[in-house]
XYZ file of C-alpha atoms in Angstrom:
652
model
C 0.000 0.000 0.000
C 1.441 3.331 -1.029
C 1.005 6.121 1.481
C -0.086 9.368 -0.148
C 1.760 12.313 1.250
C -0.358 15.155 2.568
C -3.686 13.314 2.490
C -4.175 13.168 6.276
C -3.660 16.923 6.431
C -6.236 17.526 3.694
C -8.763 15.295 5.455
C -8.120 17.102 8.719
C -8.513 20.420 6.930
C -11.851 19.402 5.395
C -13.092 18.002 8.708
C -12.218 21.224 10.509
C -13.961 23.289 7.830
C -17.064 21.138 8.112
C -17.072 21.441 11.891
C -16.585 25.198 11.713
C -19.458 25.540 9.231
C -21.749 23.493 11.496
C -20.751 25.629 14.477
C -21.415 28.758 12.427
C -24.829 27.504 11.302
C -25.719 26.503 14.844
C -24.567 29.843 16.198
C -26.525 31.764 13.566
C -29.600 29.661 14.181
C -29.342 30.131 17.931
C -28.933 33.864 17.492
C -32.020 33.960 15.270
C -34.071 31.945 17.735
C -32.988 34.172 20.619
C -34.279 37.226 18.756
C -37.602 35.489 18.134
C -37.848 34.408 21.774
C -37.336 37.993 22.895
C -39.944 39.304 20.461
C -42.546 36.699 21.428
C -41.614 36.281 25.095
C -45.241 36.524 26.239
C -46.293 33.630 23.993
C -46.139 29.918 24.714
C -44.862 29.050 21.246
C -44.436 30.521 17.785
C -44.239 29.207 14.222
C -40.844 30.329 12.955
C -41.475 29.077 9.439
C -44.278 27.318 7.625
C -43.622 26.835 3.925
C -45.491 24.805 1.339
C -43.904 24.454 -2.083
C -46.367 23.123 -4.640
C -44.758 21.840 -7.829
C -46.748 21.248 -11.006
C -44.983 19.287 -13.739
C -45.586 17.180 -16.819
C -45.051 13.451 -16.382
C -45.828 11.277 -19.388
C -48.250 13.761 -20.888
C -50.130 14.299 -17.621
C -49.862 17.118 -15.116
C -48.962 16.016 -11.610
C -48.916 18.058 -8.421
C -46.704 17.511 -5.365
C -46.370 19.598 -2.202
C -43.250 19.749 -0.053
C -44.073 21.201 3.353
C -41.730 22.410 6.074
C -43.107 23.370 9.473
C -40.920 24.734 12.267
C -42.145 25.611 15.759
C -40.230 27.265 18.606
C -41.248 26.516 22.194
C -40.925 29.595 24.398
C -42.637 29.238 27.768
C -41.953 26.772 30.565
C -45.296 25.087 29.831
C -44.776 24.789 26.083
C -42.930 21.399 26.048
C -46.061 19.819 27.487
C -48.574 21.877 25.515
C -47.006 21.886 22.058
C -45.129 18.593 21.780
C -47.199 17.260 18.884
C -47.410 17.922 15.164
C -50.110 16.683 12.804
C -50.034 15.797 9.117
C -53.404 15.502 7.380
C -53.753 13.372 4.253
C -56.293 11.366 2.276
C -56.948 9.496 -0.955
C -56.704 12.717 -2.950
C -53.723 13.993 -0.936
C -51.388 11.084 -0.312
C -48.583 11.269 2.230
C -45.398 10.095 0.493
C -42.853 10.571 3.260
C -42.132 12.637 6.334
C -39.223 13.489 8.583
C -39.174 15.043 12.023
C -36.550 16.221 14.471
C -36.198 18.417 17.517
C -33.437 20.906 18.240
C -32.710 20.864 21.955
C -30.881 23.891 23.421
C -27.551 23.180 25.143
C -24.700 25.305 26.471
C -22.944 24.936 23.114
C -25.935 25.579 20.882
C -28.672 23.307 19.581
C -28.467 19.530 19.484
C -30.493 17.528 16.957
C -32.692 14.802 18.400
C -34.975 12.384 16.551
C -36.925 11.182 19.556
C -40.559 10.892 18.560
C -43.424 8.480 18.047
C -45.777 8.627 15.076
C -49.268 7.237 14.768
C -51.625 7.369 11.783
C -55.340 7.126 12.445
C -58.598 7.577 10.587
C -61.832 8.948 11.914
C -63.120 5.376 12.043
C -61.002 4.867 15.153
C -62.451 7.896 16.899
C -66.058 7.915 15.635
C -68.720 5.489 14.434
C -68.339 6.694 10.851
C -65.656 5.839 8.329
C -63.784 8.713 6.766
C -61.064 8.390 4.141
C -59.198 11.331 5.672
C -56.246 10.392 7.871
C -53.989 12.173 10.282
C -50.460 11.287 11.274
C -49.640 12.409 14.788
C -45.982 12.997 15.635
C -45.297 13.110 19.381
C -41.916 14.439 20.509
C -40.321 13.578 23.849
C -37.409 14.995 25.828
C -38.296 18.587 24.973
C -37.283 21.607 27.011
C -38.043 25.283 26.964
C -36.702 26.925 23.744
C -36.683 23.632 21.837
C -37.444 23.746 18.117
C -39.682 21.183 16.392
C -39.053 20.606 12.702
C -41.374 18.583 10.512
C -41.085 18.107 6.765
C -43.214 15.950 4.524
C -44.343 15.394 0.951
C -47.939 15.163 -0.253
C -48.898 14.064 -3.765
C -52.201 15.427 -5.048
C -53.920 12.772 -7.142
C -56.375 15.140 -8.857
C -55.126 18.489 -10.145
C -58.690 19.810 -10.020
C -58.241 19.877 -6.238
C -55.038 21.730 -5.447
C -54.320 22.493 -1.782
C -55.698 25.616 -0.127
C -53.139 27.442 2.002
C -54.182 29.096 5.286
C -51.923 31.813 6.672
C -52.943 31.719 10.337
C -52.642 29.205 13.131
C -53.548 29.063 16.795
C -50.146 30.541 17.681
C -48.265 33.453 16.046
C -46.154 32.873 12.956
C -42.946 34.645 11.988
C -43.285 33.575 8.372
C -45.906 31.810 6.260
C -45.030 31.012 2.641
C -46.973 29.333 -0.159
C -45.092 28.822 -3.429
C -46.289 27.321 -6.691
C -43.764 26.363 -9.355
C -45.299 25.450 -12.698
C -44.492 25.412 -16.408
C -45.374 28.585 -18.277
C -47.993 26.742 -20.286
C -50.120 26.205 -17.156
C -52.639 29.001 -16.567
C -53.656 29.750 -12.990
C -56.193 31.741 -11.088
C -55.737 32.647 -7.428
C -58.533 33.730 -5.097
C -57.774 35.244 -1.698
C -60.491 34.787 0.912
C -60.991 35.561 4.570
C -60.083 38.594 6.624
C -56.721 40.429 6.536
C -55.802 39.285 3.033
C -53.782 42.517 2.908
C -51.204 40.701 5.056
C -50.355 38.536 2.048
C -47.609 39.765 -0.274
C -47.714 38.316 -3.796
C -44.708 37.985 -6.109
C -44.031 36.251 -9.395
C -40.692 35.044 -10.745
C -40.205 33.883 -14.325
C -37.404 31.770 -15.701
C -37.010 30.262 -19.144
C -39.630 27.558 -18.746
C -41.297 28.027 -15.368
C -43.044 30.582 -13.193
C -42.903 30.727 -9.407
C -45.970 32.261 -7.771
C -45.215 33.213 -4.180
C -47.575 34.273 -1.386
C -45.892 35.425 1.825
C -47.149 36.725 5.159
C -44.827 37.747 7.981
C -45.378 38.354 11.685
C -48.871 36.896 11.552
C -50.705 37.074 14.895
C -52.350 34.036 16.443
C -55.815 33.294 15.151
C -58.490 34.911 17.254
C -61.462 32.600 17.018
C -64.697 34.430 16.321
C -68.084 33.271 17.518
C -71.292 33.274 15.500
C -69.731 32.151 12.224
C -70.168 28.775 10.514
C -66.425 28.172 9.983
C -62.970 29.767 10.166
C -62.909 30.007 6.368
C -65.009 33.154 6.701
C -62.194 35.026 8.422
C -58.934 33.048 8.323
C -56.897 34.460 5.406
C -56.256 31.839 2.741
C -55.365 31.510 -0.909
C -57.185 29.172 -3.291
C -55.122 28.172 -6.356
C -56.645 26.502 -9.377
C -55.625 25.678 -12.914
C -57.908 27.182 -15.557
C -56.173 25.611 -18.574
C -52.878 24.236 -19.862
C -51.325 23.380 -23.214
C -48.598 20.774 -23.249
C -45.707 21.448 -25.672
C -46.967 19.077 -28.380
C -50.700 19.738 -27.973
C -52.606 21.539 -30.728
C -54.937 23.359 -28.344
C -55.307 24.073 -24.630
C -56.915 21.640 -22.230
C -59.652 23.453 -20.323
C -59.819 22.865 -16.599
C -61.961 24.806 -14.102
C -62.424 28.408 -15.144
C -66.216 28.666 -14.881
C -69.235 26.753 -13.477
C -69.855 24.892 -16.744
C -66.432 23.269 -16.540
C -67.017 22.345 -12.909
C -70.320 20.767 -13.924
C -68.630 18.742 -16.662
C -66.119 17.522 -14.073
C -68.904 16.640 -11.620
C -71.106 14.931 -14.181
C -68.670 12.140 -14.930
C -69.136 10.989 -11.316
C -72.906 10.495 -11.733
C -73.361 9.605 -15.407
C -73.405 5.848 -14.729
C -75.525 5.966 -11.578
C -79.046 4.472 -11.680
C -78.977 3.762 -15.421
C -80.325 0.207 -14.949
C -83.925 -0.325 -13.880
C -84.376 -2.260 -10.637
C -87.593 -4.165 -9.909
C -87.408 -3.823 -6.106
C -86.817 -0.078 -6.278
C -89.631 0.386 -8.785
C -92.038 -1.709 -6.716
C -91.136 0.217 -3.556
C -91.711 3.592 -5.220
C -95.090 2.466 -6.551
C -96.193 1.126 -3.166
C -95.104 4.261 -1.308
C -97.109 6.519 -3.659
C -100.154 4.272 -4.081
C -103.334 6.349 -4.101
C -101.558 9.703 -4.443
C -103.289 12.102 -6.810
C -100.705 14.885 -7.118
C -96.985 15.045 -7.772
C -96.515 16.875 -4.495
C -98.142 14.014 -2.579
C -95.916 11.498 -4.347
C -92.757 13.456 -3.590
C -93.751 13.989 0.041
C -94.436 10.290 0.627
C -91.176 9.207 -1.018
C -89.228 11.737 1.059
C -90.938 10.615 4.266
C -90.325 6.957 3.420
C -86.604 7.646 2.968
C -86.538 9.555 6.266
C -88.125 6.625 8.110
C -86.336 3.722 6.444
C -82.872 4.900 5.381
C -80.168 5.499 7.982
C -77.666 8.249 7.366
C -74.027 7.259 7.841
C -71.363 9.720 6.701
C -68.385 8.032 5.097
C -65.919 8.900 2.390
C -63.651 6.312 0.830
C -61.415 7.358 -2.086
C -63.630 8.169 -5.103
C -66.603 7.054 -3.025
C -66.534 10.534 -1.606
C -67.775 11.794 -4.981
C -69.653 8.901 -6.599
C -73.208 8.168 -5.398
C -74.017 4.511 -4.960
C -76.719 2.771 -6.938
C -80.197 3.428 -5.532
C -81.049 -0.276 -5.792
C -78.181 -1.154 -3.441
C -79.145 1.576 -0.990
C -82.749 0.378 -0.985
C -81.579 -3.108 0.011
C -79.037 -2.234 2.675
C -81.018 0.686 4.183
C -78.142 3.083 4.866
C -75.916 5.559 3.078
C -74.285 8.964 3.076
C -75.605 12.218 1.600
C -74.872 11.154 -1.991
C -76.661 7.866 -1.425
C -79.705 9.622 0.029
C -79.755 11.887 -3.028
C -79.439 8.810 -5.238
C -82.397 6.921 -3.790
C -84.598 10.032 -3.612
C -83.829 10.901 -7.231
C -84.365 7.351 -8.479
C -87.626 6.738 -6.596
C -89.061 10.076 -7.710
C -88.192 9.317 -11.327
C -89.851 5.896 -11.026
C -93.194 7.651 -10.470
C -92.669 10.278 -13.155
C -91.307 13.165 -11.102
C -88.594 15.543 -12.301
C -85.871 14.889 -9.735
C -82.151 15.579 -10.083
C -78.811 15.078 -8.354
C -77.752 18.370 -6.797
C -74.435 19.547 -5.362
C -74.432 22.184 -2.662
C -72.087 23.694 -0.112
C -73.428 24.201 3.388
C -73.057 27.526 5.139
C -69.648 26.323 6.332
C -68.441 27.161 2.827
C -68.132 30.911 2.087
C -67.733 30.375 -1.644
C -69.728 30.772 -4.880
C -69.558 28.916 -8.189
C -68.658 32.034 -10.163
C -65.768 33.070 -7.920
C -64.341 29.608 -7.250
C -65.695 26.997 -9.713
C -64.039 24.193 -7.761
C -65.037 21.070 -5.834
C -64.203 22.921 -2.591
C -67.395 24.977 -3.054
C -69.496 21.925 -2.201
C -69.527 19.491 0.688
C -73.009 18.034 0.365
C -75.415 16.418 -2.104
C -79.207 16.605 -2.107
C -82.106 15.992 -4.496
C -83.768 18.852 -6.389
C -87.391 18.449 -7.430
C -89.218 20.507 -10.061
C -92.932 20.848 -9.268
C -94.494 23.075 -11.878
C -92.466 26.274 -11.803
C -91.213 25.688 -8.264
C -87.943 24.113 -7.185
C -88.023 22.091 -3.976
C -85.006 20.526 -2.292
C -84.998 17.227 -0.424
C -82.183 16.374 1.984
C -82.503 12.771 3.047
C -79.782 13.078 5.684
C -82.147 14.918 8.048
C -84.780 12.542 9.472
C -86.880 15.323 11.029
C -87.183 18.260 8.607
C -90.702 18.158 7.070
C -91.215 17.904 3.328
C -91.035 21.274 1.587
C -88.571 22.764 4.067
C -84.781 22.936 3.962
C -82.181 22.265 6.666
C -80.985 25.552 8.138
C -77.409 24.829 7.034
C -78.168 25.239 3.317
C -80.356 28.364 3.460
C -79.241 30.997 0.987
C -76.665 28.696 -0.600
C -76.202 28.019 -4.294
C -77.233 24.577 -5.538
C -75.902 23.067 -8.783
C -78.667 20.910 -10.292
C -77.740 18.197 -12.812
C -80.446 18.218 -15.506
C -78.603 16.129 -18.108
C -75.097 15.677 -19.499
C -74.934 19.192 -20.950
C -77.524 21.081 -18.899
C -77.404 22.296 -15.333
C -78.984 25.035 -13.270
C -77.653 27.041 -10.347
C -80.500 27.898 -7.983
C -80.182 29.625 -4.631
C -81.948 27.788 -1.798
C -84.496 30.168 -0.240
C -83.978 31.555 3.239
C -86.811 30.470 5.514
C -88.836 33.555 6.598
C -88.824 34.570 10.245
C -92.584 34.010 10.580
C -92.118 30.300 9.806
C -89.659 29.943 12.709
C -91.967 31.283 15.400
C -91.745 30.912 19.159
C -94.551 31.862 21.527
C -93.779 32.048 25.226
C -96.480 32.698 27.813
C -95.636 33.039 31.505
C -98.234 33.326 34.268
C -96.969 34.766 37.563
C -98.410 34.562 41.068
C -96.885 36.391 44.040
C -96.500 34.981 47.526
C -94.642 37.619 49.501
C -91.209 37.843 47.876
C -91.575 34.504 46.141
C -92.969 33.846 42.693
C -94.677 30.759 41.330
C -96.186 30.217 37.958
C -96.505 28.283 34.751
C -95.030 28.496 31.272
C -96.530 27.515 27.939
C -94.166 27.567 24.966
C -95.062 26.925 21.334
C -92.544 26.230 18.565
C -92.765 26.308 14.788
C -90.156 25.750 12.100
C -86.502 25.269 13.047
C -87.084 25.858 16.791
C -89.660 23.031 16.740
C -87.482 20.667 14.724
C -84.411 21.372 16.857
C -86.464 20.644 19.966
C -87.747 17.429 18.405
C -84.168 16.391 17.644
C -83.309 16.842 21.317
C -86.342 14.962 22.573
C -85.803 12.071 20.150
C -82.044 11.570 20.255
C -80.812 12.852 23.631
C -80.626 10.681 26.710
C -83.113 11.471 29.472
C -80.642 13.388 31.638
C -79.310 15.459 28.733
C -82.830 16.074 27.489
C -83.880 17.409 30.890
C -80.833 19.685 31.038
C -81.668 21.100 27.627
C -85.278 21.792 28.600
C -84.146 23.532 31.793
C -81.729 25.646 29.765
C -84.376 26.916 27.329
C -87.136 27.394 29.915
C -85.158 28.807 32.858
C -85.949 32.450 33.574
C -85.943 35.188 36.179
C -82.890 34.232 38.252
C -80.647 31.341 39.204
C -83.241 30.462 41.872
C -85.604 29.263 39.160
C -86.854 25.764 40.024
C -88.657 23.756 37.376
C -91.111 21.309 38.914
C -91.910 19.239 35.839
C -92.531 19.631 32.131
C -94.640 18.170 29.357
C -93.585 17.962 25.723
C -95.906 17.621 22.750
C -95.113 17.179 19.056
C -97.947 17.086 16.555
C -97.975 14.785 13.557
C -99.027 17.376 10.998
C -96.805 18.379 8.098
C -95.261 21.367 9.902
C -94.492 19.287 13.039
C -95.115 22.063 15.556
C -94.074 21.459 19.164
C -94.928 22.752 22.615
C -93.661 22.659 26.175
C -95.554 23.214 29.401
C -94.142 23.443 32.905
C -94.604 24.731 36.459
C -91.932 26.669 38.356
C -91.016 28.703 41.422
C -88.496 31.495 42.040
C -87.698 32.331 45.661
C -86.888 35.901 46.741
C -87.517 37.309 43.285
C -89.535 40.310 44.492
C -87.820 43.365 45.994
C -89.668 45.590 48.424
C -89.228 48.809 50.363
C -91.973 49.521 52.858
C -95.322 49.171 51.133
C -93.821 49.113 47.652
C -93.009 45.856 45.881
C -90.848 45.831 42.752
C -91.312 43.068 40.195
C -89.259 42.855 37.012
C -91.510 41.115 34.491
C -88.645 40.636 32.012
C -87.962 37.080 33.068
C -86.562 36.343 29.597
C -84.166 38.764 27.944
C -83.855 38.042 24.239
C -81.014 39.744 22.318
C -79.368 40.875 25.573
C -76.210 38.966 24.652
C -76.155 40.134 21.034
C -73.702 42.953 21.680
C -70.891 42.484 19.149
C -67.276 42.822 20.237
C -66.216 44.774 17.176
C -62.540 45.026 18.118
C -60.434 43.318 15.437
C -63.584 41.883 13.857
C -63.993 42.606 10.159
C -66.533 39.924 9.278
C -70.237 39.824 10.015
C -72.171 37.842 12.604
C -74.042 34.774 11.372
C -77.358 33.472 12.706
C -78.605 29.920 12.205
C -82.036 31.049 11.072
C -84.438 33.966 11.040
C -87.036 33.885 13.795
C -90.044 35.625 15.270
C -90.671 35.507 19.017
C -93.611 36.692 21.066
C -93.486 36.627 24.846
C -96.471 37.337 27.054
C -96.046 37.694 30.819
C -99.219 37.888 32.908
C -98.879 38.960 36.549
C -101.812 38.527 38.911
C -102.064 41.521 41.241
C -102.590 40.197 44.783
C -105.601 41.385 46.711
C -104.838 44.493 48.706
C -102.310 45.797 46.158
C -102.484 48.416 43.435
C -100.197 48.832 40.455
C -98.762 52.302 40.985
C -96.103 52.229 38.262
C -96.009 50.500 34.913
C -92.997 51.147 32.611
C -93.607 52.956 29.316
C -93.752 51.042 26.048
C -90.571 50.756 23.997
C -89.862 49.928 20.375
C -86.828 49.986 18.103
C -85.698 48.648 14.750
C -82.406 48.175 12.934
C -83.239 48.464 9.236
C -84.091 45.007 7.889
C -81.947 43.276 10.517
C -84.056 42.945 13.677
C -86.584 44.769 15.817
C -88.354 44.663 19.159
C -91.443 46.057 20.845
C -92.286 45.986 24.552
C -95.730 47.031 25.742
C -97.360 46.954 29.164
C -101.098 46.767 29.695
C -102.963 47.257 32.958
C -106.278 45.393 33.213
C -108.416 44.674 36.290
C -106.421 42.373 38.553
C -103.491 41.908 36.147
C -100.466 43.490 34.501
C -99.673 42.098 31.047
C -96.301 42.542 29.347
C -96.112 41.673 25.651
C -92.722 41.502 23.922
C -92.321 41.008 20.194
C -88.993 40.326 18.494
C -88.116 39.581 14.914
C -84.732 38.579 13.527
C -84.976 39.149 9.775
C -81.448 38.369 8.590
C -78.939 35.519 8.563
C -75.959 37.879 8.557
C -75.391 41.064 10.555
C -72.856 42.977 8.435
C -69.875 44.809 9.876
C -71.254 48.247 9.038
C -74.259 47.542 11.290
C -72.236 46.641 14.401
C -72.351 50.117 15.931
C -76.093 50.568 15.421
C -76.712 47.016 16.645
C -74.743 47.586 19.841
C -76.554 50.844 20.530
C -79.882 49.086 20.109
C -78.837 46.221 22.398
C -77.821 48.716 25.104
C -81.179 50.473 24.836
C -82.981 47.137 25.089
C -80.959 46.211 28.184
C -82.134 49.440 29.824
C -85.725 48.391 29.185
C -85.011 45.036 30.787
C -84.080 46.795 34.032
C -87.536 48.359 34.336
C -89.813 46.990 37.056
C -93.471 47.494 37.832
C -94.402 48.745 41.305
C -97.195 47.253 43.384
C -98.187 49.239 46.453
C -100.000 47.750 49.422
C -103.309 49.518 50.094
């Protein structure tokens, strides 16, 4: 063996250089982390960097999409190692996890030490719930963490359908130093980007072109922690996010562009291929069932109502999504036999049975109110998360949602009010119809309270009537809740006056008519409710105080307040004047209105032996816009003043 002169020295030199570079990197990293720790010293943890790089490329004449994600989190407080020791990776059939890597940087006297001490576990919702869901999550649990540790997670997701590119959200539950979403694609791929949510002005957009590719970059720095807002269907209404989608592309050797999703018609064409082969074969059992269910019916409306009610009674809703099964309805014949299915399956059997008896029924895609999107702005599958059946009766469109076993025929679940529905007429024809918002008068509540005085104590009875959504929500509670939970719910909606309210018993009634109205009756007592000074007794008849809690905290809120449904409420409180007493003061009437949003009216009436308070409220909107916050809050404050008014009874 010939010894090469000088080689050991060169190896030593290279080793020293490598060590020095590592020391330098570690020192620079530590210095950077120290600056972040100082800046965010009042926080438990902070995202130092969250970057997703989405690459679109041509493989064998097909576009493929892959995301490389890097997520880095710095633990700051003493509690943070126990609170923030986990990371989660979400993936599914359409977004497949290819690989991941994780490590922790543990602070030492000499800098940061890398440590790969973690456990990972992948679960599906089947393991946590009774339903099967194709979506999965991989949980990475780190151990041996200390204050100022850094958690680094990197992973790769392949997107199996380029019609469904990932949406990037720029906020998390803790602050972020930097959030970056990059898309690298060939120049022949045409994109559209839609920014949604609040504070989209935080997002800086840049574009870099090279010879063959374009990099689209969206960056937000020093992003505060997400402040969760109440009274909104989902965080998508206010969490800033960017929605990328490909409108068209033309591969180098193609004669013309391939159209993707640039308008609703292209989305419909994409959707239709999922349903074109559903229910094309006639089934004897399904046909026989439809004929039996509608036997004797004279009108199309009767037929549709009986089919809908049969599905409600006999089909069991189970939500599950398995690969393409999340988009393809199952055959109605199979659903009829096995007696269960998800929303697409309910739409399938409703559509098929209606068509068997000559009705014009159609598959219909719709997004619930959790989705703040429209078909024109974002003609993408993300607009929708639900499927129902649309029925044409004369000139009227009706919608049937078989997933709700309680909503009467002709009415819509509250979660799809005001939402756009895409109705599949045939291969080339579709309609977009907005589901009507149920008027306030349909969702009526009447509340009558009868009061009797016994010194400072009050006893009485309550009679409550419900129509529309309030009735159906109450029915849901009475049917599906356990006895103890049902009783708690009833106490919560009937309790009034003070925390000394004692409910003796209650009776519930639900009629069997089409509207399914409901009622509650109960007896109660409230000790020490009456205040007195000498011969004067003060009784506040405002035992219920609707809208009192509707004051909007407008600080840092730039999105409206959402209500589940419009409603109309009338309360009547009847107080028997005890013998030997005279009503010497009755508060003045009060009324107020906020445009077409909501209104109230309080009126007192003195009749022989009684004082009667009548309160009328009407909520006429599903959304209270930001520009109405100030007027709304002023009106709430005025209403609260009225609630403090008491009548005065004076002993003779």
